[in-house]
Amino acid sequence: MSAGGPTKAEALACAAALLPSGTVPPFVYWTVADWRSERRAVVAACLARLGGVRLAVRSATRDEDAADGGLAGHFRSELDVTPTPDALARAVDRVVAAYPDDGRIHHVLVQEMVTDARRSGVVATRDPATGAPYDVVELAEGPATDLVTSGRAATTRVAVLHGAEPRAVAATGCAAIVAAARAAARAVFGDRGAEVELAERTGGAVAVLQVRPLPFRIAARAARDRHVARGIAHLAATVELLGRPRAGLAGASTVLGVMPDWNPAELIGVHPMPLAAGIFRALVTDRTWQQARAALGYQSVPRTPLVRMLAGRPYVDVRASFNSFLPAGLPFATRAALVDAWLARLRAAPELHDRVELEIAVTVRDFAAGAARGVLRADAAREWRRALAALTARAVDPGPRGSLATALRHDAGASVSRASTRPRGLRVCLTALGECRITGARPFAVVARHAFMAERLLRSLVERGALAPERLDAFRRSLTTVAGRFAADWSRAARGTLAPGRFVARWGHLRPGAFDVTSLPYGLRGRDLWTAAPEARPPRVAFVARAAERAAIDRLLREVGIGGDAAALLAWAAAAIVGREEAKLRFTRRLSAILEDLAAWGRACGLAREEIALLSLRDLRHAAAAARGDGGWLRARIDAASARRECERTLRLGPLVRDAADLVVVVEAAVLPTFVSERTVVAAPVALDGRGLDRHGLRGRLVCAERADPGFDWIFGCGIVGLVTRFGGGNSHMAVRCRELDVPAALGVGAPVFERVIAAATVELRCSEGVLRVVGAPAEDAPAPVTWCEL
């Protein structure tokens, strides 16, 4: 074995010597020098040892699996090779052709091909990103053994904390895979950590295919492991406390998620900077969220924050959310029965965590039937439906006295402070933040609730056959929203028919991260703002309901007891959908002004935006009260926050936490994305972080963004062919945009799939079939599609 570390072949030989017989499929290996001097003898010896079975020919160079990074994945493998001299020789030549000039010191590995796999994948026996004590498993179903490494299939990712109880690991269904990976890693690299490729055969046995070191050196391993153990213990106590029954709150326990309700993962990210998280909570999820709903007739949930922070991540308290979706005045027993039933469904179907309002909770008296069947007694169900119908009837009022019109007037009438070029006092900024909650966030929350109600009612019209799906799409595309006006103004400004100053005055506050002070608004982007200008879009086509559609909608309105007629319902829905974006625009304008004032204050203190973002609102309030502006105390807080975030990164948390067990075995299963449009596109993906505005890199591409809010609207005028997001649900901002503009999209695909997509050469998106797949593999591999309805 080389002093510089084993090749892939030498590592596999070491594992085979120490693992139970049959764990490592039979293999042989030789040096490139041997191949060049004695190829016929090598082929003969190889076939004598492995003849009669299909073969896998793999690279095994000295540097591809080095512990300091290596070149894993840079070389070639030939799979499913016919066991004949000519076929084997050709395969070896293709593998060796990619080797570096000093190929004589490298190996070639030929292994019996596993042809009876039912699933395969890769296990890292420490977190590859942080070195934390987790076995990180990524698996894909199917007979091919390279589905995960090639990115050709949807994957399920499971992170198992070292020391997790065996029954918790067994519940994931991958206990044998984890055990085999740990044994192989220990056999070759001890406790350093390794990455193991393996396949689970149809009979349940696990075959180890490759063992390689993780591409980093783990320092201070024991200290890191102790930190993770303490962090998990603290989180477990927090989750247990939050799950206890609470006086006045229906539901025996709770579930925590990053995507339900206000969807913090999309708005501020899964691990936001402290300032962004603090502003989001202060403006929206501490009080505003439930005050807006109570104003519409929903159950009040006072003194109950919607979002709780776990290791720096924002999690929605779903029990509190579900309570706020019930009509006010219901008996507690009825509320408890509904909340517990909804929570039970979410626990059983965690893939619905980003669409609880569309698939689980019933927040409006829509036209679908049987919503409370089997949950409530007949009399309680009737009472709940009557209360929900009364609430809905009050909301569905397009007139000037309706709650929607009132909220829009309130929002439009509030003054908007402008960001100052001179630093304002910190107290002024904090006062403005409090005013923004009342004059910006609260009206927006009311209008947003109307838009969600409208979406559910429109969808149920399709479910009951009153509108065809394509007619609902036509209705959405007929609406002139913020996106259309924004794109038109941007195009006019780029062509010189609208003064740039006027464009900036209208739209310059928008930024890709609405709550993030490090995300520059359009007004500060400079010249790249105009190089990214979108093209003008064709005019809207008005939607006119047909006679049969109006009659069907009128009949359904009478059936559920909402009242009104089709014209009023559609007018209200249009006003809610358009108004939501208008209210968001005004809200974010106020918020952007505050962020720029904070940035100016920070500059006066010698702090960059990235440093300000590490401060919490509590830090800012304390600094304002103590008149601290010298930067010394602030920098100490910034350093402490930076160190804390590094520690938080070592804790793996999933999108849904049902109980403490979800903290030690984190499952990131393939989720159910929202597919928009009926179209199919095949294109190269491009990852977008929102910090640049280069339209030239987007034309004809499938744009991939972890999350996307109003600051990303510019992409729709840049010739993109589709959109994929890691986060986002059926009512997310981008879902509204893509429906309006008929842009093919897969929204909220989850972490494993998103990472495979952005690494691919070409991706196919077939929205009508719910298919998203990588198609950049060699033609003979015939990749299988990822179809979420089958997962």
mmCIF file of C-alpha atoms in Angstrom, residues 249-462:
data_model
loop_
_atom_site.group_PDB
_atom_site.id
_atom_site.type_symbol
_atom_site.label_atom_id
_atom_site.label_comp_id
_atom_site.label_asym_id
_atom_site.label_seq_id
_atom_site.Cartn_x
_atom_site.Cartn_y
_atom_site.Cartn_z
ATOM 1 C CA LEU A 249 -54.458 25.988 22.787
ATOM 2 C CA ALA A 250 -56.192 23.035 21.135
ATOM 3 C CA GLY A 251 -54.052 20.009 20.360
ATOM 4 C CA ALA A 252 -52.327 17.484 22.600
ATOM 5 C CA SER A 253 -48.875 18.159 21.102
ATOM 6 C CA THR A 254 -47.265 19.922 18.153
ATOM 7 C CA VAL A 255 -45.122 19.483 15.065
ATOM 8 C CA LEU A 256 -42.399 21.921 14.024
ATOM 9 C CA GLY A 257 -41.641 22.656 10.369
ATOM 10 C CA VAL A 258 -39.641 25.112 8.254
ATOM 11 C CA MET A 259 -42.226 25.231 5.444
ATOM 12 C CA PRO A 260 -45.801 25.340 6.816
ATOM 13 C CA ASP A 261 -47.873 28.499 7.057
ATOM 14 C CA TRP A 262 -45.669 31.600 6.575
ATOM 15 C CA ASN A 263 -42.929 29.406 5.105
ATOM 16 C CA PRO A 264 -39.838 30.865 6.816
ATOM 17 C CA ALA A 265 -37.506 28.603 4.794
ATOM 18 C CA GLU A 266 -38.582 30.388 1.625
ATOM 19 C CA LEU A 267 -38.689 33.898 3.052
ATOM 20 C CA ILE A 268 -35.502 33.979 5.143
ATOM 21 C CA GLY A 269 -33.799 30.613 4.526
ATOM 22 C CA VAL A 270 -33.259 27.497 6.605
ATOM 23 C CA HIS A 271 -30.371 29.046 8.563
ATOM 24 C CA PRO A 272 -30.882 32.796 8.275
ATOM 25 C CA MET A 273 -28.614 35.477 9.616
ATOM 26 C CA PRO A 274 -29.705 36.608 13.105
ATOM 27 C CA LEU A 275 -30.872 40.055 12.012
ATOM 28 C CA ALA A 276 -33.041 38.698 9.193
ATOM 29 C CA ALA A 277 -34.602 36.127 11.520
ATOM 30 C CA GLY A 278 -35.216 38.735 14.208
ATOM 31 C CA ILE A 279 -36.852 41.209 11.828
ATOM 32 C CA PHE A 280 -39.052 38.516 10.309
ATOM 33 C CA ARG A 281 -40.236 37.400 13.727
ATOM 34 C CA ALA A 282 -40.792 40.937 14.996
ATOM 35 C CA LEU A 283 -42.732 42.026 11.923
ATOM 36 C CA VAL A 284 -44.724 38.883 11.208
ATOM 37 C CA THR A 285 -44.568 35.811 13.388
ATOM 38 C CA ASP A 286 -44.540 37.150 16.952
ATOM 39 C CA ARG A 287 -47.988 38.807 16.875
ATOM 40 C CA THR A 288 -48.984 40.037 13.436
ATOM 41 C CA TRP A 289 -49.744 36.611 11.980
ATOM 42 C CA GLN A 290 -52.594 35.833 14.371
ATOM 43 C CA GLN A 291 -53.874 39.407 14.710
ATOM 44 C CA ALA A 292 -54.513 39.498 10.964
ATOM 45 C CA ARG A 293 -56.424 36.220 11.089
ATOM 46 C CA ALA A 294 -58.435 37.212 14.145
ATOM 47 C CA ALA A 295 -59.533 40.319 12.230
ATOM 48 C CA LEU A 296 -61.041 38.023 9.587
ATOM 49 C CA GLY A 297 -62.946 35.937 12.134
ATOM 50 C CA TYR A 298 -60.424 33.170 12.828
ATOM 51 C CA GLN A 299 -59.591 31.908 16.299
ATOM 52 C CA SER A 300 -57.360 34.296 18.227
ATOM 53 C CA VAL A 301 -54.073 32.789 19.494
ATOM 54 C CA PRO A 302 -52.671 35.569 21.691
ATOM 55 C CA ARG A 303 -49.203 35.527 23.235
ATOM 56 C CA THR A 304 -48.183 32.602 21.021
ATOM 57 C CA PRO A 305 -45.280 33.065 18.598
ATOM 58 C CA LEU A 306 -45.712 31.246 15.327
ATOM 59 C CA VAL A 307 -41.965 30.624 14.819
ATOM 60 C CA ARG A 308 -39.550 29.029 17.254
ATOM 61 C CA MET A 309 -35.790 28.973 16.692
ATOM 62 C CA LEU A 310 -33.965 25.656 16.892
ATOM 63 C CA ALA A 311 -30.181 25.923 16.501
ATOM 64 C CA GLY A 312 -30.608 29.122 14.496
ATOM 65 C CA ARG A 313 -33.286 27.637 12.232
ATOM 66 C CA PRO A 314 -36.845 29.032 12.117
ATOM 67 C CA TYR A 315 -39.530 26.403 12.748
ATOM 68 C CA VAL A 316 -43.268 27.022 12.595
ATOM 69 C CA ASP A 317 -45.258 25.750 15.574
ATOM 70 C CA VAL A 318 -47.857 23.908 13.506
ATOM 71 C CA ARG A 319 -50.257 23.444 16.431
ATOM 72 C CA ALA A 320 -50.446 27.214 16.843
ATOM 73 C CA SER A 321 -50.871 27.578 13.089
ATOM 74 C CA PHE A 322 -53.732 25.072 12.946
ATOM 75 C CA ASN A 323 -55.492 26.773 15.870
ATOM 76 C CA SER A 324 -55.420 30.046 13.955
ATOM 77 C CA PHE A 325 -57.141 28.430 10.959
ATOM 78 C CA LEU A 326 -60.316 27.639 12.927
ATOM 79 C CA PRO A 327 -63.330 29.965 13.014
ATOM 80 C CA ALA A 328 -63.598 31.858 16.283
ATOM 81 C CA GLY A 329 -66.107 30.636 18.843
ATOM 82 C CA LEU A 330 -66.026 26.878 18.245
ATOM 83 C CA PRO A 331 -66.221 24.636 21.329
ATOM 84 C CA PHE A 332 -62.787 23.600 22.573
ATOM 85 C CA ALA A 333 -63.541 19.922 22.002
ATOM 86 C CA THR A 334 -64.276 20.590 18.328
ATOM 87 C CA ARG A 335 -61.095 22.600 17.939
ATOM 88 C CA ALA A 336 -59.042 19.896 19.650
ATOM 89 C CA ALA A 337 -60.483 17.138 17.465
ATOM 90 C CA LEU A 338 -59.683 19.028 14.269
ATOM 91 C CA VAL A 339 -56.182 20.126 15.304
ATOM 92 C CA ASP A 340 -55.222 16.662 16.520
ATOM 93 C CA ALA A 341 -56.542 15.063 13.314
ATOM 94 C CA TRP A 342 -54.620 17.515 11.130
ATOM 95 C CA LEU A 343 -51.430 17.023 13.133
ATOM 96 C CA ALA A 344 -51.817 13.254 12.895
ATOM 97 C CA ARG A 345 -52.086 13.482 9.124
ATOM 98 C CA LEU A 346 -48.982 15.651 8.893
ATOM 99 C CA ARG A 347 -47.026 13.197 11.033
ATOM 100 C CA ALA A 348 -48.128 10.350 8.794
ATOM 101 C CA ALA A 349 -47.462 12.264 5.559
ATOM 102 C CA PRO A 350 -44.502 14.577 6.273
ATOM 103 C CA GLU A 351 -44.039 15.219 2.551
ATOM 104 C CA LEU A 352 -47.062 17.548 2.785
ATOM 105 C CA HIS A 353 -45.263 19.929 5.146
ATOM 106 C CA ASP A 354 -45.078 22.697 2.532
ATOM 107 C CA ARG A 355 -48.764 22.518 1.605
ATOM 108 C CA VAL A 356 -50.625 22.088 4.866
ATOM 109 C CA GLU A 357 -53.217 24.722 3.882
ATOM 110 C CA LEU A 358 -54.021 22.986 0.613
ATOM 111 C CA GLU A 359 -53.811 19.336 1.633
ATOM 112 C CA ILE A 360 -54.407 19.107 5.409
ATOM 113 C CA ALA A 361 -55.957 22.072 7.218
ATOM 114 C CA VAL A 362 -59.319 23.415 6.055
ATOM 115 C CA THR A 363 -59.141 27.199 6.263
ATOM 116 C CA VAL A 364 -62.113 28.249 4.123
ATOM 117 C CA ARG A 365 -65.555 26.869 3.241
ATOM 118 C CA ASP A 366 -64.671 25.746 -0.231
ATOM 119 C CA PHE A 367 -66.673 23.591 -2.629
ATOM 120 C CA ALA A 368 -64.995 20.253 -1.862
ATOM 121 C CA ALA A 369 -67.015 17.720 0.098
ATOM 122 C CA GLY A 370 -66.315 15.566 3.136
ATOM 123 C CA ALA A 371 -63.651 17.710 4.780
ATOM 124 C CA ALA A 372 -64.545 16.683 8.366
ATOM 125 C CA ARG A 373 -65.783 13.158 7.672
ATOM 126 C CA GLY A 374 -64.577 10.769 10.370
ATOM 127 C CA VAL A 375 -63.083 13.577 12.460
ATOM 128 C CA LEU A 376 -66.113 15.229 14.064
ATOM 129 C CA ARG A 377 -69.535 14.078 15.193
ATOM 130 C CA ALA A 378 -72.283 15.039 12.777
ATOM 131 C CA ASP A 379 -73.565 17.940 14.890
ATOM 132 C CA ALA A 380 -70.064 19.295 15.551
ATOM 133 C CA ALA A 381 -69.212 19.018 11.845
ATOM 134 C CA ARG A 382 -72.330 20.994 10.902
ATOM 135 C CA GLU A 383 -71.498 23.689 13.439
ATOM 136 C CA TRP A 384 -67.910 23.947 12.152
ATOM 137 C CA ARG A 385 -69.041 24.137 8.510
ATOM 138 C CA ARG A 386 -71.602 26.835 9.328
ATOM 139 C CA ALA A 387 -68.977 28.896 11.150
ATOM 140 C CA LEU A 388 -66.512 28.441 8.300
ATOM 141 C CA ALA A 389 -69.170 29.405 5.744
ATOM 142 C CA ALA A 390 -70.018 32.562 7.681
ATOM 143 C CA LEU A 391 -66.334 33.501 7.890
ATOM 144 C CA THR A 392 -65.894 32.863 4.178
ATOM 145 C CA ALA A 393 -69.019 34.829 3.249
ATOM 146 C CA ARG A 394 -67.706 37.859 5.166
ATOM 147 C CA ALA A 395 -64.367 37.601 3.375
ATOM 148 C CA VAL A 396 -65.783 37.081 -0.124
ATOM 149 C CA ASP A 397 -66.987 40.629 -0.448
ATOM 150 C CA PRO A 398 -65.441 42.631 -3.290
ATOM 151 C CA GLY A 399 -67.217 45.796 -2.175
ATOM 152 C CA PRO A 400 -65.635 48.857 -0.553
ATOM 153 C CA ARG A 401 -66.685 47.765 2.951
ATOM 154 C CA GLY A 402 -65.222 44.283 2.677
ATOM 155 C CA SER A 403 -62.187 43.350 4.750
ATOM 156 C CA LEU A 404 -60.054 42.998 1.622
ATOM 157 C CA ALA A 405 -60.793 46.504 0.387
ATOM 158 C CA THR A 406 -60.335 47.890 3.899
ATOM 159 C CA ALA A 407 -56.909 46.275 4.260
ATOM 160 C CA LEU A 408 -55.817 47.519 0.847
ATOM 161 C CA ARG A 409 -56.929 51.065 1.689
ATOM 162 C CA HIS A 410 -55.106 50.930 5.004
ATOM 163 C CA ASP A 411 -51.972 49.695 3.294
ATOM 164 C CA ALA A 412 -52.087 52.207 0.445
ATOM 165 C CA GLY A 413 -52.690 55.121 2.782
ATOM 166 C CA ALA A 414 -49.686 54.545 5.037
ATOM 167 C CA SER A 415 -46.690 56.774 4.474
ATOM 168 C CA VAL A 416 -43.386 55.249 3.406
ATOM 169 C CA SER A 417 -40.160 56.506 4.860
ATOM 170 C CA ARG A 418 -37.234 56.720 2.494
ATOM 171 C CA ALA A 419 -33.775 55.422 3.271
ATOM 172 C CA SER A 420 -31.540 58.312 4.223
ATOM 173 C CA THR A 421 -28.106 58.898 2.742
ATOM 174 C CA ARG A 422 -27.023 60.059 6.187
ATOM 175 C CA PRO A 423 -27.023 57.583 9.079
ATOM 176 C CA ARG A 424 -30.121 57.758 11.203
ATOM 177 C CA GLY A 425 -30.027 57.009 14.877
ATOM 178 C CA LEU A 426 -30.545 53.408 15.833
ATOM 179 C CA ARG A 427 -33.587 54.329 17.902
ATOM 180 C CA VAL A 428 -35.190 55.895 14.810
ATOM 181 C CA CYS A 429 -34.610 52.661 12.867
ATOM 182 C CA LEU A 430 -36.151 50.535 15.614
ATOM 183 C CA THR A 431 -39.143 52.879 15.899
ATOM 184 C CA ALA A 432 -39.641 52.642 12.138
ATOM 185 C CA LEU A 433 -39.563 48.859 12.425
ATOM 186 C CA GLY A 434 -42.430 48.970 14.932
ATOM 187 C CA GLU A 435 -44.421 51.250 12.637
ATOM 188 C CA CYS A 436 -43.745 48.948 9.684
ATOM 189 C CA ARG A 437 -45.318 46.068 11.587
ATOM 190 C CA ILE A 438 -48.578 47.986 11.946
ATOM 191 C CA THR A 439 -48.731 49.868 8.642
ATOM 192 C CA GLY A 440 -47.012 47.309 6.396
ATOM 193 C CA ALA A 441 -46.883 43.792 7.766
ATOM 194 C CA ARG A 442 -50.367 43.646 9.268
ATOM 195 C CA PRO A 443 -52.308 44.847 6.172
ATOM 196 C CA PHE A 444 -50.175 42.551 4.029
ATOM 197 C CA ALA A 445 -50.963 39.618 6.325
ATOM 198 C CA VAL A 446 -54.699 40.293 5.971
ATOM 199 C CA VAL A 447 -54.524 40.551 2.186
ATOM 200 C CA ALA A 448 -52.302 37.471 1.978
ATOM 201 C CA ARG A 449 -54.896 35.482 3.924
ATOM 202 C CA HIS A 450 -57.533 36.563 1.400
ATOM 203 C CA ALA A 451 -55.265 35.371 -1.419
ATOM 204 C CA PHE A 452 -54.818 31.963 0.201
ATOM 205 C CA MET A 453 -58.569 31.644 0.666
ATOM 206 C CA ALA A 454 -59.097 32.631 -2.972
ATOM 207 C CA GLU A 455 -56.596 30.018 -4.160
ATOM 208 C CA ARG A 456 -58.364 27.265 -2.251
ATOM 209 C CA LEU A 457 -61.788 28.313 -3.542
ATOM 210 C CA LEU A 458 -60.543 28.473 -7.139
ATOM 211 C CA ARG A 459 -58.952 25.044 -6.885
ATOM 212 C CA SER A 460 -62.142 23.577 -5.483
ATOM 213 C CA LEU A 461 -64.058 25.002 -8.468
ATOM 214 C CA VAL A 462 -61.834 22.818 -10.639
#
